[in-house]
Coordinates of C-alpha atoms in Angstrom, one line a residue:
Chain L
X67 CA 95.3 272.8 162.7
X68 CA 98.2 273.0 160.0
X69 CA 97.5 272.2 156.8
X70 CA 98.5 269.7 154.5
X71 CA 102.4 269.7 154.4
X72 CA 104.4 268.2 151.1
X73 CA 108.1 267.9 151.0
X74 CA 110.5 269.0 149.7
X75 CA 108.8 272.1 147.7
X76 CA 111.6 271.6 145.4
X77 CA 113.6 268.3 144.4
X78 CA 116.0 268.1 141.6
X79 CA 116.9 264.4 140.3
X80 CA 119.5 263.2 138.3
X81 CA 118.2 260.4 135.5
X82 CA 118.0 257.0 137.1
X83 CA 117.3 258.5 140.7
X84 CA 115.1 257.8 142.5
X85 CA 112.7 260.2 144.2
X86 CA 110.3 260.4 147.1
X87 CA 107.8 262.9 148.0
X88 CA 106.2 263.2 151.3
X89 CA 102.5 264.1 152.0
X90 CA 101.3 264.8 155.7
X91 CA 97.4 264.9 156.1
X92 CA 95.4 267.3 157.9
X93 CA 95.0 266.4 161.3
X94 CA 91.8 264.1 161.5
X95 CA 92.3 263.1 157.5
X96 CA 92.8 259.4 156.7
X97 CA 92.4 259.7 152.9
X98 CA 94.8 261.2 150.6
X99 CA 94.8 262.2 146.7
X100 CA 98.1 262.3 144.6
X101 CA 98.0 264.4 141.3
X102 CA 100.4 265.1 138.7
X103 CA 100.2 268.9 137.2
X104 CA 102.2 269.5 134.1
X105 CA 103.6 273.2 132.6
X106 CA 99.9 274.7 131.2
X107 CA 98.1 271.6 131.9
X108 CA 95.4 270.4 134.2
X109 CA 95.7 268.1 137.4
X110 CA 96.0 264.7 136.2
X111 CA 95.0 262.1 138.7
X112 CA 97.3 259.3 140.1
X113 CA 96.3 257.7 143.2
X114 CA 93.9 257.9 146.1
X115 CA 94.9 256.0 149.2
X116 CA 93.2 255.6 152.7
X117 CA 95.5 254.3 155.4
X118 CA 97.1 251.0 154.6
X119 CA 95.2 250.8 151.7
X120 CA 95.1 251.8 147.8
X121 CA 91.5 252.7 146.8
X122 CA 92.4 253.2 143.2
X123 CA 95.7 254.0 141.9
X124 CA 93.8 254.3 137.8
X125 CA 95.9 256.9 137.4
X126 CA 99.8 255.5 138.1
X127 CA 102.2 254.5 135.5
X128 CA 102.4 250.8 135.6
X129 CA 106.0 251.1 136.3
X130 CA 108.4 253.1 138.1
X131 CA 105.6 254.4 140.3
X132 CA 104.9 253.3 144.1
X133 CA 102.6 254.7 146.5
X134 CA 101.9 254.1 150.2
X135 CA 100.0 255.6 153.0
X136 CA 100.8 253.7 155.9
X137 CA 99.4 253.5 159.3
X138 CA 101.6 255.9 161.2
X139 CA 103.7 258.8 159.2
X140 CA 103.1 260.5 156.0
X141 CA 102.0 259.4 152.8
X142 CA 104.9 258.7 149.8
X143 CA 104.7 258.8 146.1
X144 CA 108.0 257.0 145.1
X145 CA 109.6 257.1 141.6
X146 CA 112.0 254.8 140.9
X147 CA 114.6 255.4 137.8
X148 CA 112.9 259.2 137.2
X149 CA 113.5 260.2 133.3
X150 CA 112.7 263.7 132.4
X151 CA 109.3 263.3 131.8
X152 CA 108.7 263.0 134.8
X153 CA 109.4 266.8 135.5
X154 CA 106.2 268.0 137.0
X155 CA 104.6 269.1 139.9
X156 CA 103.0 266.8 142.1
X157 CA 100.1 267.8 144.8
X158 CA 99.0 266.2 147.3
X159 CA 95.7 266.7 149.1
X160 CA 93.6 265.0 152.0
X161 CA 89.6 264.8 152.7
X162 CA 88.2 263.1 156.3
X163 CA 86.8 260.0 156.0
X164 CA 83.3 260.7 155.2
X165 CA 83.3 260.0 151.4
X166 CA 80.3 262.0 150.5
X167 CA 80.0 266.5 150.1
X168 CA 83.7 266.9 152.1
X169 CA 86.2 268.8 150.0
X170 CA 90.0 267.7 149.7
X171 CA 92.3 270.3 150.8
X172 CA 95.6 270.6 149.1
X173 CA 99.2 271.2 149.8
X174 CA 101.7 273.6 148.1
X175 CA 103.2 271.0 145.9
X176 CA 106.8 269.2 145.1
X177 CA 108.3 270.8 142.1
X178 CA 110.3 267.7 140.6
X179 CA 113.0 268.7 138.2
X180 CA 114.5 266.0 136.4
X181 CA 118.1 266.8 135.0
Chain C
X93 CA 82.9 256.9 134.0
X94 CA 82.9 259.7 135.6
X95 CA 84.5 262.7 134.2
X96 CA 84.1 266.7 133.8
X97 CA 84.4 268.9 130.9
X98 CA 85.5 272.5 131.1
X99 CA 85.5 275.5 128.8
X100 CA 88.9 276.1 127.1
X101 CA 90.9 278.8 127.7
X102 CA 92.6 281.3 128.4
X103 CA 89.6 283.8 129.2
X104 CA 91.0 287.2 129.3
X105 CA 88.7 290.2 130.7
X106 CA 88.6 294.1 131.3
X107 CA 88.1 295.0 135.2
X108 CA 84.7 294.8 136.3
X109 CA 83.6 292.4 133.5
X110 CA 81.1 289.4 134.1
X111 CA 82.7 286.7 134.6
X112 CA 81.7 282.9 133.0
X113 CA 83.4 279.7 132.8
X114 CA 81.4 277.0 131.5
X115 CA 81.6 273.3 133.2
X116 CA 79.5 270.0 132.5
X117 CA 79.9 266.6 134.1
X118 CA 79.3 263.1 133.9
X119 CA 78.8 261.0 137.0
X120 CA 77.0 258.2 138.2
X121 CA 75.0 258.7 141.1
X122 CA 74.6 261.9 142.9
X123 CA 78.5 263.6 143.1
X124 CA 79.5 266.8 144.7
X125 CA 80.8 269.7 143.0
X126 CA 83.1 272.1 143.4
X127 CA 85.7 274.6 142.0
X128 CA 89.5 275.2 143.3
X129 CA 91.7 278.0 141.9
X130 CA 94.9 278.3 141.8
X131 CA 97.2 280.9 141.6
X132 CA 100.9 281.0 140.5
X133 CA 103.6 278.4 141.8
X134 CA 100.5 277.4 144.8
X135 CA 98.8 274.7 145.2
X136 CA 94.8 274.5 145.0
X137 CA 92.2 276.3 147.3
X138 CA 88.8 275.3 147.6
X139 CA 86.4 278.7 146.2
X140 CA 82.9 276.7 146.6
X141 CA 81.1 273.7 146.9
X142 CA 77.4 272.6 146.2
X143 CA 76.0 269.1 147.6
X144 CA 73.1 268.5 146.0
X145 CA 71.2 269.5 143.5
X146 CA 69.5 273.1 142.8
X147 CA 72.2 274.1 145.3
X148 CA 74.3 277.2 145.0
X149 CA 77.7 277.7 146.3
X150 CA 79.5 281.4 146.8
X151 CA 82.2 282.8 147.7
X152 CA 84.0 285.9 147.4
X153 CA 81.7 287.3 145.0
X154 CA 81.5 283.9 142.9
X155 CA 79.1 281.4 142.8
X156 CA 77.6 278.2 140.6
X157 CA 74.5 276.6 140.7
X158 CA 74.5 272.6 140.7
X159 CA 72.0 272.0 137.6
X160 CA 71.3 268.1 137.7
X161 CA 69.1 268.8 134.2
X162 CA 71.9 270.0 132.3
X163 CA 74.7 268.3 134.2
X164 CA 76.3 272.0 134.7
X165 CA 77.8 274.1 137.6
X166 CA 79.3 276.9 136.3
X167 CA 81.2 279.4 137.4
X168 CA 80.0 283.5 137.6
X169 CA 81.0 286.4 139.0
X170 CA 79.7 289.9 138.2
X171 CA 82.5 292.0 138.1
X172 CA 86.1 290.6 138.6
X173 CA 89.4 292.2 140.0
X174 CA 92.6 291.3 138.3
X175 CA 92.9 289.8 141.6
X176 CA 91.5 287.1 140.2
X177 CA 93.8 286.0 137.7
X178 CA 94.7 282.4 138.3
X179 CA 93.7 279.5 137.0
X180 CA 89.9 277.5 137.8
X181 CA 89.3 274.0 138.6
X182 CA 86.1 272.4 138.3
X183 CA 86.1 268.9 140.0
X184 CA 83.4 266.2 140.8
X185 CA 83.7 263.7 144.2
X186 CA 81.6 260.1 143.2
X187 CA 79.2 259.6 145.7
X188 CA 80.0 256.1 145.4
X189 CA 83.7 255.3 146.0
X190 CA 84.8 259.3 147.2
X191 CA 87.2 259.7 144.0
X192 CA 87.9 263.4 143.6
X193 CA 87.8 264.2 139.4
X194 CA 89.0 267.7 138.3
X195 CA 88.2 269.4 134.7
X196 CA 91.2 270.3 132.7
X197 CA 91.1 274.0 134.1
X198 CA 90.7 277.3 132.7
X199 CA 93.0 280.2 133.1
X200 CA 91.4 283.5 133.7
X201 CA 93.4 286.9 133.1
X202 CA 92.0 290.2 133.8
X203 CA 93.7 293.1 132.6
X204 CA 93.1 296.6 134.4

């Protein structure tokens, strides 16, 4: 049972880019956590999703910030017109449907460099 | 709202010191607890869990004890390893609507 997969590890935007990072579940999983992690700081959260829907997305910028989860393929946490704050890491991690005492397992992370 | 508080860092410790890093939360309902590490340039690993309360999680030498009287569950471990350098996540999942909350994290460095 492979883990939860994010790509790319590594994506370097331009200003005014747009970038799109991919989040594959564990096998079984059908709800899925984005966080942002900035240099020395903690995981700040963004979004949880279950499939085909947004739970609570508290978390996301109002603008320039999409995500989806959709019935079939991988979860995407789209940002539209990046600036360089949005430099970060972004993690991704998935629980099973059972809401209550399951932990969320995480995936390595998308290092987003914007230059 | 929900939310959890964790001891600032960094912590820095000699080999084979006790090790404590102090965590409180506030939650509506009855959450479950739990604290990730992470090392450098990786993502986060679950260390333990506890369900319910007076329940103790442990792994790897570590444990925490979920203390519903003082809202605490924090970390120990008798002696650490510098090993264990990395950085500790305490988190909270709502009973109520599954939301997973983490703390701000601490960053523990043991020197040999």
């Amino acid at each position: 049972n492979a883990g939860v997969m994010q790509n790319p590890r590594h994506l370097v935007r331009r200003r005014g880019q747009e970038a799109r990072l991919r989040c594959s579940p564990m096998k079984g999983h059908s709800h899925v956590y984005w966080y942002r992690q900035l240099p020395e700081e903690g995981l700040k959260f963004m979004v949880y999703l279950q499939k085909e829907n947004i739970i609570d997305e508290s978390g996301m910028p109002k603008e320039r910030f999409s995500a989806e989860f959709p019935k079939e393929g991988p979860s995407i946490l789209r940002i539209q017109q990046v600036v360089r704050g949005d430099s970060a890491a972004y993690f991704c991690a998935s629980s099973p449907p059972e809401r209550e005492n399951t932990e969320a397992f995480f995936g390595q992370g998308t290092r987003l460099t914007v230059v | 709202g929900n939310s959890v508080t964790q001891m600032e860092g960094p912590v820095t410790l000699s080999e084979e010191a006790f090790l404590t890093i102090n965590c409180t939360y506030t939650a509506t309902g009855y959450p479950s607890l739990f604290w990730y590490v992470q090392y450098p340039g990786e993502g986060l690993q679950l260390l333990l869990k506890a369900t319910k309360a007076d329940d103790k999680g442990s792994n790897k030498g570590f444990e925490a004890t979920y203390r519903k009287e003082t809202t605490s569950f924090h970390l120990e471990k008798g002696s650490v390893q510098v090993s264990d350098s990395a950085v500790y996540f305490c988190a909270l999942k709502a009973s109520n609507t599954g939301k997973l909350i983490f703390g701000q994290g601490t960053t523990l460095q043991v020197k040999p």
